[in-house]
Coordinates of C-alpha atoms in Angstrom, one line a residue:
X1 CA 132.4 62.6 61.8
X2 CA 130.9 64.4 58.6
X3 CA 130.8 67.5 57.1
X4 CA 128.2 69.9 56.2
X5 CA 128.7 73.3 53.6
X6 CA 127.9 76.1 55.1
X7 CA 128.0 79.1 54.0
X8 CA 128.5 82.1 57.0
X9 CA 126.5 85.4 56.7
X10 CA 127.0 88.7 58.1
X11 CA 123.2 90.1 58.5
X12 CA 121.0 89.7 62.2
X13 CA 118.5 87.2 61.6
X14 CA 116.2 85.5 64.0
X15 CA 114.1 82.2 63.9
X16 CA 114.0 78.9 65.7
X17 CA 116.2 75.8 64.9
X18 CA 113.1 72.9 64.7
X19 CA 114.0 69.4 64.4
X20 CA 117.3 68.4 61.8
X21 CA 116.4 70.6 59.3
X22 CA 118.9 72.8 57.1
X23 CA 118.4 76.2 57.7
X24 CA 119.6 79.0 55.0
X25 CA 118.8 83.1 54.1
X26 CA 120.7 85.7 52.7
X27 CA 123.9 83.8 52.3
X28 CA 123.6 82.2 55.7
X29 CA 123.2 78.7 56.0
X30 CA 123.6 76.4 59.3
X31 CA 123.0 72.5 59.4
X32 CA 122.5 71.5 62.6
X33 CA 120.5 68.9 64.7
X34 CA 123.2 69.4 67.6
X35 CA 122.3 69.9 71.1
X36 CA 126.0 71.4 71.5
X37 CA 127.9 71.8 68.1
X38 CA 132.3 72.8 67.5
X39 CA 132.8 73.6 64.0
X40 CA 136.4 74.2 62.9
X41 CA 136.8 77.0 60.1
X42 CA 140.2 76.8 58.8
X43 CA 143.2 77.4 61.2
X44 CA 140.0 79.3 63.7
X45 CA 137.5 77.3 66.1
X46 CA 134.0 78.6 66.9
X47 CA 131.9 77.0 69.2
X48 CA 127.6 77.2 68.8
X49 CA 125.5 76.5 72.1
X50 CA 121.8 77.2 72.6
X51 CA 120.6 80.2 73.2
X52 CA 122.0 82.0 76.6
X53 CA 125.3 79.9 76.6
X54 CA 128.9 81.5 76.3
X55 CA 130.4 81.2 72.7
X56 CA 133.6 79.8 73.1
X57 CA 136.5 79.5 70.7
X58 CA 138.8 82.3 67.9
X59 CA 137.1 85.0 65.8
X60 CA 136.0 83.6 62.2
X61 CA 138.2 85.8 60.0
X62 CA 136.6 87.5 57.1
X63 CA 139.0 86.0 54.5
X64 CA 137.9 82.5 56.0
X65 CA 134.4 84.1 55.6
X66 CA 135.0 84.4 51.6
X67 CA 136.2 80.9 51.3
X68 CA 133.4 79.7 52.5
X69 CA 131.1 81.9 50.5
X70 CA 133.1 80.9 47.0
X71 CA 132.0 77.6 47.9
X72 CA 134.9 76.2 50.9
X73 CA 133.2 74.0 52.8
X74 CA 133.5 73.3 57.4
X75 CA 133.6 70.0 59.6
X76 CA 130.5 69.7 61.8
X77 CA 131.5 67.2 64.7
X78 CA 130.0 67.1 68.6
X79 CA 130.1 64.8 71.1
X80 CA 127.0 64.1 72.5
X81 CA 123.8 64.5 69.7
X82 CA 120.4 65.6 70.4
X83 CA 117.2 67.4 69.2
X84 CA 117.2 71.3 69.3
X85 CA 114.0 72.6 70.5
X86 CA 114.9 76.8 70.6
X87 CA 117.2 79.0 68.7
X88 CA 120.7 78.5 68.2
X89 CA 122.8 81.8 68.9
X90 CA 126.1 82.2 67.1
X91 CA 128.4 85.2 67.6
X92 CA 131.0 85.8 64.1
X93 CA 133.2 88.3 64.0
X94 CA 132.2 90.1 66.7
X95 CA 127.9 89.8 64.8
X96 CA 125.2 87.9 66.5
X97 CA 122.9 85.9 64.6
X98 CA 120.2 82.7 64.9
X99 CA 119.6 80.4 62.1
X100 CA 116.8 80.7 59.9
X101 CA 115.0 77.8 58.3
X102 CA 114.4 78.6 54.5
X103 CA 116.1 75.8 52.8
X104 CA 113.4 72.6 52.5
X105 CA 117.1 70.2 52.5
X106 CA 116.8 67.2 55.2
X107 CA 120.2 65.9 57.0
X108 CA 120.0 62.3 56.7
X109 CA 121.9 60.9 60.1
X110 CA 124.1 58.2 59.6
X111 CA 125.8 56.4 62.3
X112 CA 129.6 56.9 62.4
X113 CA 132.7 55.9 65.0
X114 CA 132.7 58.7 67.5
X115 CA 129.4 59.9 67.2
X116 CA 126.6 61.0 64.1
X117 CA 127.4 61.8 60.7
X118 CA 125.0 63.9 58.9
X119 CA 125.0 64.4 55.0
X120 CA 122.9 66.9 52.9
X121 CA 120.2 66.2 51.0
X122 CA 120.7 66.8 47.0
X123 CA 118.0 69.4 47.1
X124 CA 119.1 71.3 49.7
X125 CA 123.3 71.0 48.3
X126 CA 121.5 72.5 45.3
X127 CA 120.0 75.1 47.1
X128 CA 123.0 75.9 48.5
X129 CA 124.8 75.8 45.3
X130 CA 121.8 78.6 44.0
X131 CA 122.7 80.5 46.9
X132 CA 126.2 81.2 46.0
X133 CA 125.8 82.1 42.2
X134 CA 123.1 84.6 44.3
X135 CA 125.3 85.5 46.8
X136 CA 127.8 86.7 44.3
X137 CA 125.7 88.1 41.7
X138 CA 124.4 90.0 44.6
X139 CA 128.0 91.3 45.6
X140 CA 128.8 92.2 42.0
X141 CA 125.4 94.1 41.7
X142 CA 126.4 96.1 44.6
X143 CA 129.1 97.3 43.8
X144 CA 128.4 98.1 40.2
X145 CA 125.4 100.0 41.7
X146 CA 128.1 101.9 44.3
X147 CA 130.1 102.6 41.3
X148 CA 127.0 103.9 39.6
X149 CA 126.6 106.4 42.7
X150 CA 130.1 108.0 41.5
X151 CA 128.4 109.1 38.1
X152 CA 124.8 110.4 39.5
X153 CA 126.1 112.1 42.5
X154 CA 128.4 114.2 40.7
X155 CA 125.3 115.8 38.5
X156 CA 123.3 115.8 41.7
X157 CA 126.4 117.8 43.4
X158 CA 126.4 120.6 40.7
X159 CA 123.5 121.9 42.6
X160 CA 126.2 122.3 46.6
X161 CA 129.2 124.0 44.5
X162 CA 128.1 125.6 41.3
X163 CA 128.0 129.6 40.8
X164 CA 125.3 129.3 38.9
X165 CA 123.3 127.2 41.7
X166 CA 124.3 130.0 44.3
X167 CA 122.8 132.6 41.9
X168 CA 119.6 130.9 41.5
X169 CA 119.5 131.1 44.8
X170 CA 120.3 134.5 45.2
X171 CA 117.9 135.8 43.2
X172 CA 115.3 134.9 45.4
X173 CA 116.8 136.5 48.7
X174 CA 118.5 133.4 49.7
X175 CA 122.2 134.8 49.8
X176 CA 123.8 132.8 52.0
X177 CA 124.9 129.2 51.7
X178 CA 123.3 127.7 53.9
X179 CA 120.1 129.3 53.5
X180 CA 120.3 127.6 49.8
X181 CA 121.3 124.5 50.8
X182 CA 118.8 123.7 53.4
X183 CA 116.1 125.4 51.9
X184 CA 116.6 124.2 48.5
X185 CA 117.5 120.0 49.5
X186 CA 114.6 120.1 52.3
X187 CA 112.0 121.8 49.7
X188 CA 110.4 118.2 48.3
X189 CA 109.4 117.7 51.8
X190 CA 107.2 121.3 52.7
X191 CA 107.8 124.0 54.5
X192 CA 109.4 121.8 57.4
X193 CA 111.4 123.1 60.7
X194 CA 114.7 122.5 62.4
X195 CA 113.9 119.1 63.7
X196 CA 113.1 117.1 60.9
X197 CA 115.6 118.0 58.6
X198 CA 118.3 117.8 61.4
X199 CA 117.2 114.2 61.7
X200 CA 116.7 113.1 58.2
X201 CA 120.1 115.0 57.2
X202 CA 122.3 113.4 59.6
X203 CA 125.7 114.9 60.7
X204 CA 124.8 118.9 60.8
X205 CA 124.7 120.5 64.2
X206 CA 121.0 121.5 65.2
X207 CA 122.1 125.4 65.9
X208 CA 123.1 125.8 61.4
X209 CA 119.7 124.2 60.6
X210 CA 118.2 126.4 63.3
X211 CA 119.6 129.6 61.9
X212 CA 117.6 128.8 58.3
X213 CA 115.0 126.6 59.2
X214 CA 111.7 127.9 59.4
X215 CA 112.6 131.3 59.0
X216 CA 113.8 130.9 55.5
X217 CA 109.8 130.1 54.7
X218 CA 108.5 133.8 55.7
X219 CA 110.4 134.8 53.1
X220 CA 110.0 132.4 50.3
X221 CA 107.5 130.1 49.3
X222 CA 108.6 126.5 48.6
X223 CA 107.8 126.4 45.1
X224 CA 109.6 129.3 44.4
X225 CA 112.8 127.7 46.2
X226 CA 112.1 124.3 44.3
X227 CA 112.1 126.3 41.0
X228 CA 115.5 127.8 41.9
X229 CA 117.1 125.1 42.7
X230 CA 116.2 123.2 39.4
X231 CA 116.8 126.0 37.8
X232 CA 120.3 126.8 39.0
X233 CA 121.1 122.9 38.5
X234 CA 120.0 123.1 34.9
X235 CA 122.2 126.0 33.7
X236 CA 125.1 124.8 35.1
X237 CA 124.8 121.4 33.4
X238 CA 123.5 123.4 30.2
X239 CA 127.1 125.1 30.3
X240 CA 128.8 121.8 31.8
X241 CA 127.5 120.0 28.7
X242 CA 126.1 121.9 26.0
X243 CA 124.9 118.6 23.6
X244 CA 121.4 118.4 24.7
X245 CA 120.5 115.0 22.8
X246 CA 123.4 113.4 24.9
X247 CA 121.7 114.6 27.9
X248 CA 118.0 113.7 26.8
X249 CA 119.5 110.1 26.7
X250 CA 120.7 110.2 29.6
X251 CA 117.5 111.8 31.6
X252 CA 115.5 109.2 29.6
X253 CA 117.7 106.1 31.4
X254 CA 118.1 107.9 34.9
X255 CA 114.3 109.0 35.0
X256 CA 113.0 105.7 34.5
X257 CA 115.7 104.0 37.0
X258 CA 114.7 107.3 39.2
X259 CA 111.3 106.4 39.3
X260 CA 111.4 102.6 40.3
X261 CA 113.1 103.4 44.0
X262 CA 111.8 102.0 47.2
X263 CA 110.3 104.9 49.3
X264 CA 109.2 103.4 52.4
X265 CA 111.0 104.9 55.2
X266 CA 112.7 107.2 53.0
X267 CA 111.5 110.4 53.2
X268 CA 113.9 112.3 51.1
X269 CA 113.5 109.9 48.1
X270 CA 109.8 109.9 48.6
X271 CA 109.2 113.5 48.5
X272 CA 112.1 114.1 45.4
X273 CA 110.0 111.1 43.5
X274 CA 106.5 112.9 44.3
X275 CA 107.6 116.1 42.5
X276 CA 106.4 116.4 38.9
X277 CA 108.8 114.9 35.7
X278 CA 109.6 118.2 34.2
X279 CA 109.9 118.5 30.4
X280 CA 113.3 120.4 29.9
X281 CA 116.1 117.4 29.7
X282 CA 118.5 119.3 31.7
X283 CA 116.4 119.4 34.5
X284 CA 114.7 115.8 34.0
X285 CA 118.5 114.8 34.1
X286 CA 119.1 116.8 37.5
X287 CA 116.0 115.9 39.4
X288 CA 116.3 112.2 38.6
X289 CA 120.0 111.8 39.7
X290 CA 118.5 113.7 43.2
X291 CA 116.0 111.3 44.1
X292 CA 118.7 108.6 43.7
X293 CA 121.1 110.1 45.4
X294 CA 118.5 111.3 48.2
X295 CA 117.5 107.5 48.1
X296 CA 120.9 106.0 48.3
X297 CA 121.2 108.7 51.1
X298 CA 118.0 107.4 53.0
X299 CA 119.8 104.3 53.2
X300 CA 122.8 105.3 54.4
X301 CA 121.1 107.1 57.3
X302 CA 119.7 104.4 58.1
X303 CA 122.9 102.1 58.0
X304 CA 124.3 104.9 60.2
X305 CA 121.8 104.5 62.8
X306 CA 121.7 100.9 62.9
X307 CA 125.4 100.7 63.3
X308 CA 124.9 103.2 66.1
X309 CA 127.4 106.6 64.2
X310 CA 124.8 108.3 63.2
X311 CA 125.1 112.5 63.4
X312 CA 128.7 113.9 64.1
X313 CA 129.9 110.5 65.0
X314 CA 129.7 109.6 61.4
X315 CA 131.7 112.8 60.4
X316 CA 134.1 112.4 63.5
X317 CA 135.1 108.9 62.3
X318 CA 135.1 110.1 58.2
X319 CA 137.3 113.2 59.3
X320 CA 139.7 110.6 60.6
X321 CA 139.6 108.5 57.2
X322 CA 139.1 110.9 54.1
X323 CA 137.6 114.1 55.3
X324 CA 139.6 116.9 57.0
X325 CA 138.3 117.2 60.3
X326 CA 138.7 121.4 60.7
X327 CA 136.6 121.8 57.7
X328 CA 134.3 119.4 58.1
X329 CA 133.6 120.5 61.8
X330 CA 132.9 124.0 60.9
X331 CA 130.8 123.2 57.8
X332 CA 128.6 121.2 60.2
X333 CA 128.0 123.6 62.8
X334 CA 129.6 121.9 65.5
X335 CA 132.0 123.8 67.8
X336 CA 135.3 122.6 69.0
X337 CA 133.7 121.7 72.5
X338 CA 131.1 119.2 70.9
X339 CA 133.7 117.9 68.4
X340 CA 136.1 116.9 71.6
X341 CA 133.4 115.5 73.7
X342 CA 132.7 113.2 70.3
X343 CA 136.1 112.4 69.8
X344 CA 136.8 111.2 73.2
X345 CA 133.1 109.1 73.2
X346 CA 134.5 107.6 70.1
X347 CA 137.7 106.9 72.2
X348 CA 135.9 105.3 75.4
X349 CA 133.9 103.2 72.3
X350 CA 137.0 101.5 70.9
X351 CA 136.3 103.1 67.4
X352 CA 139.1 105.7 67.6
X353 CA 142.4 105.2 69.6
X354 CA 144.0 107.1 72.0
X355 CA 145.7 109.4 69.4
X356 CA 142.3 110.3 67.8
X357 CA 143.2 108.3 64.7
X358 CA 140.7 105.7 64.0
X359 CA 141.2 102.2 65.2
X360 CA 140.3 98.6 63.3
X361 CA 137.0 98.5 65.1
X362 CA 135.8 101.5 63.7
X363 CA 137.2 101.3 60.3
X364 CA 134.9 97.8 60.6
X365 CA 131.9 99.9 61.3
X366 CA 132.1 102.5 58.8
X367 CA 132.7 99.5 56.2
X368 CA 129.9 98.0 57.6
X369 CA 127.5 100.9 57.4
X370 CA 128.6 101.5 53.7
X371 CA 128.5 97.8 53.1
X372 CA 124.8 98.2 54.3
X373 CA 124.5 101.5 52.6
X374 CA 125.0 99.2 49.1
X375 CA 122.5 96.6 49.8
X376 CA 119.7 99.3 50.7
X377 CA 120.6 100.8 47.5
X378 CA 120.0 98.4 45.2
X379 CA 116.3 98.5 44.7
X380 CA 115.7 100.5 41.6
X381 CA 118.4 98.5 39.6
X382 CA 117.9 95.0 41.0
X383 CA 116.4 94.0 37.6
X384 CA 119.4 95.3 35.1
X385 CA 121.6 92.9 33.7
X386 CA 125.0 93.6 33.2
X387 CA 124.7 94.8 29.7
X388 CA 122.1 97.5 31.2
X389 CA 124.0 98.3 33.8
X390 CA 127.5 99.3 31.2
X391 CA 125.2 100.9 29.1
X392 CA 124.1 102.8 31.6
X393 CA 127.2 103.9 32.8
X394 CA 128.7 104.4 29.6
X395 CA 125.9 107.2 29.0
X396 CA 126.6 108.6 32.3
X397 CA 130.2 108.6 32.5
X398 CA 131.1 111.7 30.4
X399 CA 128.6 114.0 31.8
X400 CA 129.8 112.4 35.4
X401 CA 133.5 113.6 34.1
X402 CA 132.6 117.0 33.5
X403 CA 130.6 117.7 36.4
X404 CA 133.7 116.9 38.5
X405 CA 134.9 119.9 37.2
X406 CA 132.8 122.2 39.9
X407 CA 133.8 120.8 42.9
X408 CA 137.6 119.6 44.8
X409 CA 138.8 116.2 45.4
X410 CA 138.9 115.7 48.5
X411 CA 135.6 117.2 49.1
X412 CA 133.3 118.0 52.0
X413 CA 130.6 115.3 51.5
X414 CA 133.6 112.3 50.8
X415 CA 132.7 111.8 47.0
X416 CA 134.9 109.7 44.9
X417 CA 136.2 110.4 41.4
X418 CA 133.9 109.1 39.1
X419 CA 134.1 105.5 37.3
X420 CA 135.2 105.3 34.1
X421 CA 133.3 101.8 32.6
X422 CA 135.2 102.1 29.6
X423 CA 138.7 101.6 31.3
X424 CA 137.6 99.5 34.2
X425 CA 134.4 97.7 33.5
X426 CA 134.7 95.8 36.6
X427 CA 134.8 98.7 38.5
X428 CA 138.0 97.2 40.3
X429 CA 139.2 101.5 41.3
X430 CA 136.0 102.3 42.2
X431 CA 136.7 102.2 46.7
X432 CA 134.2 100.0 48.0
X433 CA 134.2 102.4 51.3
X434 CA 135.8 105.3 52.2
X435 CA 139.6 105.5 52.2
X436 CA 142.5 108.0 52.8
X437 CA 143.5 109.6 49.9

């Protein structure tokens, strides 16, 4: 027998195994020309059949997972060899996922006691070599740009928790919370109802947006609301931080990341990316650091719904991580009844136990959903190199600091303390998901 590198993924992809090709994307490579194949990760055995056919064999363990991405390497043995025609189905850690043919690499078959040994063509070794240094330049990237998220989202935030926001508000007629808060993050997209902004918001009982949504609009017009809210942002950042050039550099690097994001099925980022690049720095600073958060928030709806916690489930599982679960519940709308029948849904799910605390398969799919939450966010800063990216944060990182200032830790939306680049340029203390305090 012979072996094969592979290198195992964790994303759904879908093609068609044709002849004895080598098959790699995203970090997920397969080398197969096996009617029936057993490969042997470490201490765990997985077994691949066609498509339809039982997987058989232990759970591929994520640390196993690593080894192979930093380069490990798995024996590819079966005993009877023959063409595959269809798709190969695998099943890893509890993913599915068929190979996908975009590596050009031939297996050369070589006869061998006990049945075929198959060896990998230099190009396509180098190929997988490539996809490595990629695979963990794209991890790195990821997380810097996570890390990234803790210094915009805290001047994004100002605008939920400042006096000065609330006044701005105010003064328009919009005195209570809520009536702010919808009005004033739903304002890029119109003069929209309940519906769409329950949807594109994610977690908030329909009955809180009702009570604002569209009413709020017979009172107001939206560019009076947009107004307020960029102006209530501005002068608290103006009393946050009162060097202006330190925040015209800043604006300057977050309005030109700001307007290279990705809008397509993000309607929150598209409508904050549409409005006009105004000329004051405070607010320039403010508006771009909303359209990436709103963007980064796109994606994490959309990670949300694809991992199926999507509206309270998402704050039923956080409130049983980071978030306490009275406050959150009542800040979202949701009454005790709704909140139970959630909890025990979750329960008859398997992603919180019988004591309502949350159990190892949900803590996988809130990791997973913030995992995917990383990727999606990449876009506008898939082009910085590292130097950028610490510059970047360097400039960021003491406005980030004092904007903290407005707001408790832990908070209602499950914001981390800021990263500090200087100390920790690795961004090792920045939590790549969300975690207890």
């Amino acid at each position: 027998m012979g072996s094969v590198d592979l290198i195992i993924g964790v994303r759904e992809v879908e093609a068609d195994l044709l002849g004895d090709e080598l098959f790699a994307l995203d970090g997920f490579a397969v080398a197969f020309d096996l009617e029936d194949a057993h490969l042997a990760f470490g201490d765990d055995d997985v077994s691949f059949g066609k498509t339809g056919r039982p997987v058989r064999g232990g759970a591929v363990g994520d640390e196993i997972v690593k080894r192979l991405l930093d380069g490990g390497s798995a024996i590819c043995a079966a005993e009877s060899v023959g063409p595959v025609s269809s798709s190969i189905r695998m099943k890893i850690n509890g993913l599915h996922a068929r190979a996908f043919p975009a590596c050009p690499g031939r297996l050369r078959p070589r006869r061998a006691s006990g049945g075929r040994r198959f060896e990998v063509g230099v190009a396509a070794r180098n190929r997988l070599g490539k996809m490595r240094r990629q695979g963990r330049r794209m991890s790195e990237l990821e997380h810097h740009v996570r890390a990234l998220w803790t210094l915009f989202e805290p001047i994004h935030a100002v605008t939920y928790f400042s006096p000065e926001a609330r006044e701005a508000f105010a003064d328009i007629g919009l005195t209570r919370y809520w009536d702010g808060y919808f009005a004033g993050r739903a304002a890029p997209l119109g003069a929209v109802t309940a519906a769409p902004v329950v949807a594109i918001f994610s977690g908030f009982a329909p009955f809180l947006v009702e009570r604002v949504l569209p009413a709020v609009w017979s009172t107001v017009t939206v560019d009076r609301v947009l107004d307020a809210r960029s102006r209530g942002a501005a002068t608290t950042l103006r009393n946050l931080v009162p060097d202006e050039r330190s925040v015209a550099e800043a604006a300057d690097v977050l309005a030109e990341i700001a307007a290279r994001v990705d809008t397509i099925g993000r309607p929150l980022a598209a409508a904050n990316s549409a409005l006009a690049v105004e000329a004051d720095p405070y607010r320039r600073l403010w508006q771009a650091a909303a359209t990436l958060r709103e963007h980064r928030g796109d994606g994490h709806v959309m990670a949300l719904v694809e991992g199926g916690i999507a509206g309270i489930s998402t704050i039923v599982l956080r409130s049983a991580v980071d978030i306490d679960a009275t406050s959150v519940r009542k800040a979202r709308g949701w009454t005790e009844e709704e909140w139970a029948v959630e909890v025990e849904e979750l329960m008859t799910r398997g992603l919180l136990t019988g004591q309502g605390e949350i159990s190892e398969n949900g803590r996988v799919a809130v990791e997973r959903a913030e995992n995917m939450t990383n990727q999606l966010a990449v876009g506008p800063w898939r082009e910085l190199n590292d130097a950028e990216i610490a510059r970047i944060a360097r400039t960021l990182a003491p406005i980030a600091r004092v904007c903290q200032t407005v707001f408790p830790f832990p908070n209602p939306i499950g914001m981390p303390r800021p990263w500090d680049p200087n100390l920790d340029p690795n961004a090792s203390a920045v939590p790549v998901s969300p975690r207890a305090s």
